[in-house]
PDB file of C-alpha atoms in Angstrom:
ATOM      1  CA  UNK A  26      -0.251  -0.203  -0.036  1.00 48.00           C
ATOM      2  CA  UNK A  27       2.917   2.231   0.889  1.00 49.00           C
ATOM      3  CA  UNK A  28       4.327   1.380  -2.810  1.00 49.00           C
ATOM      4  CA  UNK A  29       1.280   2.090  -4.237  1.00 46.00           C
ATOM      5  CA  UNK A  30       0.847   5.546  -2.668  1.00 45.00           C
ATOM      6  CA  UNK A  31       4.331   6.606  -3.350  1.00 49.00           C
ATOM      7  CA  UNK A  32       4.132   5.875  -7.014  1.00 48.00           C
ATOM      8  CA  UNK A  33       0.732   7.711  -7.102  1.00 48.00           C
ATOM      9  CA  UNK A  34       2.289  10.821  -5.795  1.00 45.00           C
ATOM     10  CA  UNK A  35       5.375  10.806  -8.096  1.00 43.00           C
ATOM     11  CA  UNK A  36       2.882  10.094 -11.183  1.00 41.00           C
ATOM     12  CA  UNK A  37       1.128  13.543  -9.798  1.00 44.00           C
ATOM     13  CA  UNK A  38       4.002  15.407  -9.375  1.00 43.00           C
ATOM     14  CA  UNK A  39       5.890  14.211 -12.543  1.00 43.00           C
ATOM     15  CA  UNK A  40       3.570  12.713 -14.568  1.00 41.00           C
ATOM     16  CA  UNK A  41       3.603  15.661 -17.001  1.00 42.00           C
ATOM     17  CA  UNK A  42       6.955  14.805 -17.875  1.00 43.00           C
ATOM     18  CA  UNK A  43       6.258  11.136 -18.864  1.00 42.00           C
ATOM     19  CA  UNK A  44       2.989  11.454 -20.927  1.00 42.00           C
ATOM     20  CA  UNK A  45       3.583  11.651 -24.714  1.00 56.00           C
ATOM     21  CA  UNK A  46       3.965  15.636 -26.457  1.00 78.00           C
ATOM     22  CA  UNK A  47       1.151  16.412 -27.690  1.00 88.00           C
ATOM     23  CA  UNK A  48       2.577  18.484 -30.826  1.00 92.00           C
ATOM     24  CA  UNK A  49       5.996  17.928 -32.654  1.00 95.00           C
ATOM     25  CA  UNK A  50       7.724  20.328 -35.030  1.00 96.00           C
ATOM     26  CA  UNK A  51      10.202  18.745 -37.793  1.00 97.00           C
ATOM     27  CA  UNK A  52      12.653  20.606 -39.789  1.00 97.00           C
ATOM     28  CA  UNK A  53      12.459  19.498 -43.461  1.00 96.00           C
ATOM     29  CA  UNK A  54      14.113  18.493 -44.773  1.00 96.00           C
ATOM     30  CA  UNK A  55      16.432  17.481 -42.387  1.00 94.00           C
ATOM     31  CA  UNK A  56      19.446  18.499 -43.658  1.00 96.00           C
ATOM     32  CA  UNK A  57      19.294  22.046 -44.458  1.00 97.00           C
ATOM     33  CA  UNK A  58      21.279  23.682 -47.083  1.00 97.00           C
ATOM     34  CA  UNK A  59      22.140  27.200 -47.397  1.00 97.00           C
ATOM     35  CA  UNK A  60      22.214  28.923 -50.855  1.00 95.00           C
ATOM     36  CA  UNK A  61      24.385  31.886 -51.958  1.00 93.00           C
ATOM     37  CA  UNK A  62      22.445  34.510 -53.674  1.00 88.00           C
ATOM     38  CA  UNK A  63      23.495  38.174 -54.533  1.00 88.00           C
ATOM     39  CA  UNK A  64      24.282  39.638 -51.583  1.00 93.00           C
ATOM     40  CA  UNK A  65      22.545  37.120 -49.518  1.00 96.00           C
ATOM     41  CA  UNK A  66      22.493  33.833 -47.815  1.00 97.00           C
ATOM     42  CA  UNK A  67      19.195  31.996 -48.743  1.00 97.00           C
ATOM     43  CA  UNK A  68      17.994  28.774 -46.355  1.00 95.00           C
ATOM     44  CA  UNK A  69      16.359  25.858 -47.522  1.00 93.00           C
ATOM     45  CA  UNK A  70      14.303  24.785 -44.406  1.00 95.00           C
ATOM     46  CA  UNK A  71      10.524  24.541 -43.779  1.00 97.00           C
ATOM     47  CA  UNK A  72       8.501  22.743 -41.070  1.00 97.00           C
ATOM     48  CA  UNK A  73       6.249  20.358 -40.264  1.00 97.00           C
ATOM     49  CA  UNK A  74       4.140  20.692 -37.186  1.00 97.00           C
ATOM     50  CA  UNK A  75       2.198  17.837 -35.953  1.00 96.00           C
ATOM     51  CA  UNK A  76      -0.925  17.592 -33.422  1.00 95.00           C
ATOM     52  CA  UNK A  77      -1.270  14.307 -32.173  1.00 93.00           C
ATOM     53  CA  UNK A  78      -4.061  14.926 -29.548  1.00 91.00           C
ATOM     54  CA  UNK A  79      -7.228  15.706 -29.526  1.00 90.00           C
ATOM     55  CA  UNK A  80      -6.405  19.423 -28.489  1.00 91.00           C
ATOM     56  CA  UNK A  81      -6.635  22.488 -30.425  1.00 93.00           C
ATOM     57  CA  UNK A  82      -3.455  24.687 -30.775  1.00 95.00           C
ATOM     58  CA  UNK A  83      -2.747  28.100 -32.119  1.00 95.00           C
ATOM     59  CA  UNK A  84       0.430  29.221 -33.061  1.00 96.00           C
ATOM     60  CA  UNK A  85       0.949  32.787 -31.671  1.00 95.00           C
ATOM     61  CA  UNK A  86       4.864  33.147 -32.047  1.00 97.00           C
ATOM     62  CA  UNK A  87       7.924  31.973 -34.354  1.00 97.00           C
ATOM     63  CA  UNK A  88      11.170  33.443 -33.021  1.00 98.00           C
ATOM     64  CA  UNK A  89      14.663  32.823 -34.354  1.00 98.00           C
ATOM     65  CA  UNK A  90      18.057  33.410 -33.031  1.00 98.00           C
ATOM     66  CA  UNK A  91      21.087  32.692 -35.196  1.00 98.00           C
ATOM     67  CA  UNK A  92      24.506  31.963 -33.499  1.00 98.00           C
ATOM     68  CA  UNK A  93      27.873  32.426 -34.907  1.00 97.00           C
ATOM     69  CA  UNK A  94      30.557  29.575 -34.344  1.00 97.00           C
ATOM     70  CA  UNK A  95      31.694  30.864 -31.054  1.00 97.00           C
ATOM     71  CA  UNK A  96      27.925  30.745 -29.548  1.00 97.00           C
ATOM     72  CA  UNK A  97      27.257  34.340 -29.662  1.00 98.00           C
ATOM     73  CA  UNK A  98      24.002  35.544 -30.606  1.00 98.00           C
ATOM     74  CA  UNK A  99      24.366  37.725 -33.973  1.00 98.00           C
ATOM     75  CA  UNK A 100      21.006  37.936 -35.087  1.00 98.00           C
ATOM     76  CA  UNK A 101      17.062  37.489 -34.063  1.00 98.00           C
ATOM     77  CA  UNK A 102      13.728  37.731 -36.010  1.00 97.00           C
ATOM     78  CA  UNK A 103      10.306  37.085 -34.795  1.00 96.00           C
ATOM     79  CA  UNK A 104       6.390  36.847 -35.613  1.00 96.00           C
ATOM     80  CA  UNK A 105       3.852  37.326 -32.971  1.00 96.00           C
ATOM     81  CA  UNK A 106       0.305  37.807 -31.975  1.00 91.00           C
ATOM     82  CA  UNK A 107       1.326  41.476 -30.633  1.00 92.00           C
ATOM     83  CA  UNK A 108      -0.328  44.856 -32.347  1.00 88.00           C
ATOM     84  CA  UNK A 109      -3.393  45.225 -34.508  1.00 87.00           C
ATOM     85  CA  UNK A 110      -1.865  43.827 -37.374  1.00 88.00           C
ATOM     86  CA  UNK A 111       0.320  40.917 -35.896  1.00 93.00           C
ATOM     87  CA  UNK A 112       2.803  39.764 -37.539  1.00 93.00           C
ATOM     88  CA  UNK A 113       1.988  36.082 -36.867  1.00 93.00           C
ATOM     89  CA  UNK A 114      -0.906  36.326 -39.283  1.00 91.00           C
ATOM     90  CA  UNK A 115       1.580  36.242 -42.254  1.00 91.00           C
ATOM     91  CA  UNK A 116       1.418  32.540 -41.802  1.00 92.00           C
ATOM     92  CA  UNK A 117      -1.748  30.857 -42.874  1.00 90.00           C
ATOM     93  CA  UNK A 118      -3.674  28.081 -41.658  1.00 92.00           C
ATOM     94  CA  UNK A 119      -2.392  28.930 -37.650  1.00 94.00           C
ATOM     95  CA  UNK A 120      -4.934  26.640 -35.716  1.00 94.00           C
ATOM     96  CA  UNK A 121      -4.547  22.694 -35.712  1.00 94.00           C
ATOM     97  CA  UNK A 122      -7.810  20.978 -34.570  1.00 93.00           C
ATOM     98  CA  UNK A 123      -7.674  17.890 -33.217  1.00 90.00           C
ATOM     99  CA  UNK A 124      -5.080  15.298 -35.159  1.00 94.00           C
ATOM    100  CA  UNK A 125      -3.652  16.698 -37.814  1.00 94.00           C
ATOM    101  CA  UNK A 126      -0.502  18.316 -39.645  1.00 95.00           C
ATOM    102  CA  UNK A 127       0.890  21.021 -41.273  1.00 95.00           C
ATOM    103  CA  UNK A 128       3.588  22.532 -43.578  1.00 96.00           C
ATOM    104  CA  UNK A 129       4.643  25.693 -42.821  1.00 95.00           C
ATOM    105  CA  UNK A 130       6.845  27.602 -44.766  1.00 95.00           C
ATOM    106  CA  UNK A 131       9.861  29.170 -43.039  1.00 95.00           C
ATOM    107  CA  UNK A 132       9.342  32.944 -42.581  1.00 95.00           C
ATOM    108  CA  UNK A 133      12.965  33.777 -42.151  1.00 97.00           C
ATOM    109  CA  UNK A 134      14.657  32.579 -45.457  1.00 96.00           C
ATOM    110  CA  UNK A 135      16.873  34.924 -46.523  1.00 97.00           C
ATOM    111  CA  UNK A 136      20.067  36.587 -44.645  1.00 97.00           C
ATOM    112  CA  UNK A 137      22.652  39.256 -45.256  1.00 96.00           C
ATOM    113  CA  UNK A 138      25.598  37.364 -47.070  1.00 95.00           C
ATOM    114  CA  UNK A 139      28.272  38.565 -44.238  1.00 95.00           C
ATOM    115  CA  UNK A 140      26.109  36.923 -41.284  1.00 96.00           C
ATOM    116  CA  UNK A 141      27.394  33.579 -40.080  1.00 96.00           C
ATOM    117  CA  UNK A 142      24.766  31.001 -39.673  1.00 97.00           C
ATOM    118  CA  UNK A 143      26.299  28.437 -37.619  1.00 97.00           C
ATOM    119  CA  UNK A 144      23.577  27.844 -35.222  1.00 98.00           C
ATOM    120  CA  UNK A 145      19.740  28.858 -35.950  1.00 98.00           C
ATOM    121  CA  UNK A 146      17.208  28.244 -32.769  1.00 98.00           C
ATOM    122  CA  UNK A 147      13.487  28.669 -33.490  1.00 98.00           C
ATOM    123  CA  UNK A 148      11.256  28.815 -30.964  1.00 98.00           C
ATOM    124  CA  UNK A 149       7.496  27.931 -31.514  1.00 97.00           C
ATOM    125  CA  UNK A 150       4.614  29.221 -29.154  1.00 96.00           C
ATOM    126  CA  UNK A 151       1.390  27.449 -29.596  1.00 96.00           C
ATOM    127  CA  UNK A 152      -1.648  28.064 -26.888  1.00 94.00           C
ATOM    128  CA  UNK A 153      -4.647  26.108 -26.707  1.00 89.00           C
ATOM    129  CA  UNK A 154      -7.423  26.244 -24.026  1.00 78.00           C
ATOM    130  CA  UNK A 155      -6.468  23.447 -21.502  1.00 79.00           C
ATOM    131  CA  UNK A 156      -2.785  23.722 -20.624  1.00 71.00           C
ATOM    132  CA  UNK A 157      -1.897  27.191 -21.511  1.00 88.00           C
ATOM    133  CA  UNK A 158       0.973  27.575 -23.461  1.00 92.00           C
ATOM    134  CA  UNK A 159       3.473  25.151 -25.483  1.00 93.00           C
ATOM    135  CA  UNK A 160       6.651  25.926 -26.700  1.00 96.00           C
ATOM    136  CA  UNK A 161       9.186  23.598 -28.998  1.00 96.00           C
ATOM    137  CA  UNK A 162      12.389  24.364 -30.247  1.00 97.00           C
ATOM    138  CA  UNK A 163      14.017  23.262 -32.666  1.00 97.00           C
ATOM    139  CA  UNK A 164      17.869  23.876 -33.443  1.00 97.00           C
ATOM    140  CA  UNK A 165      19.491  23.568 -36.691  1.00 97.00           C
ATOM    141  CA  UNK A 166      22.813  23.647 -38.100  1.00 98.00           C
ATOM    142  CA  UNK A 167      22.537  24.414 -41.758  1.00 97.00           C
ATOM    143  CA  UNK A 168      25.537  23.408 -44.433  1.00 96.00           C
ATOM    144  CA  UNK A 169      26.646  25.520 -47.412  1.00 95.00           C
ATOM    145  CA  UNK A 170      25.352  23.709 -50.684  1.00 94.00           C
ATOM    146  CA  UNK A 171      28.258  23.650 -53.009  1.00 89.00           C
ATOM    147  CA  UNK A 172      27.208  22.785 -56.578  1.00 86.00           C
ATOM    148  CA  UNK A 173      29.485  19.829 -58.086  1.00 88.00           C
ATOM    149  CA  UNK A 174      28.461  20.246 -61.740  1.00 89.00           C
ATOM    150  CA  UNK A 175      28.345  23.319 -63.858  1.00 86.00           C
ATOM    151  CA  UNK A 176      25.275  22.686 -66.210  1.00 84.00           C
ATOM    152  CA  UNK A 177      24.897  24.662 -69.939  1.00 84.00           C
ATOM    153  CA  UNK A 178      21.462  25.380 -71.037  1.00 82.00           C
ATOM    154  CA  UNK A 179      21.521  23.314 -74.415  1.00 87.00           C
ATOM    155  CA  UNK A 180      19.819  25.918 -76.530  1.00 87.00           C
ATOM    156  CA  UNK A 181      21.605  29.450 -77.818  1.00 87.00           C
ATOM    157  CA  UNK A 182      20.396  32.818 -78.549  1.00 87.00           C
ATOM    158  CA  UNK A 183      16.839  33.958 -77.321  1.00 88.00           C
ATOM    159  CA  UNK A 184      14.449  31.204 -76.141  1.00 86.00           C
ATOM    160  CA  UNK A 185      10.583  31.384 -75.336  1.00 86.00           C
ATOM    161  CA  UNK A 186       9.837  29.231 -72.454  1.00 80.00           C
TER     162      UNK A 186
END
């Protein structure tokens, strides 16, 4: 009886830590590449959000922190729910009702060519009516894209495509 009481107390205090997470955010593709453009870097990454429970979640904030190789914060951006025209409204279909999944295109894809993109930390904030706020963090270590082949257009002169 004493073991049952201790086990029940332990579950009440720590039970939430062992429960399955209702939301997941996956980086797609898993290997994130940086394409060098004219005076900018373009990040190739989007996010798949999955709601595996019956609750309804609303995305209220997405933030990004960029760190250099030494671990120093060098850049920060966010979209949130503040103001009369909230910037998070740029992301469509922010409400996940019940078991569902949604692909969110990365709102932060372009960076200055001089900005070191060693480590990117994305934080997603969701709200629901039962548990309040849920925060999920994704850490991304992007790699520069190196084109291995040279491609030539097979036609010469002006071409209408």
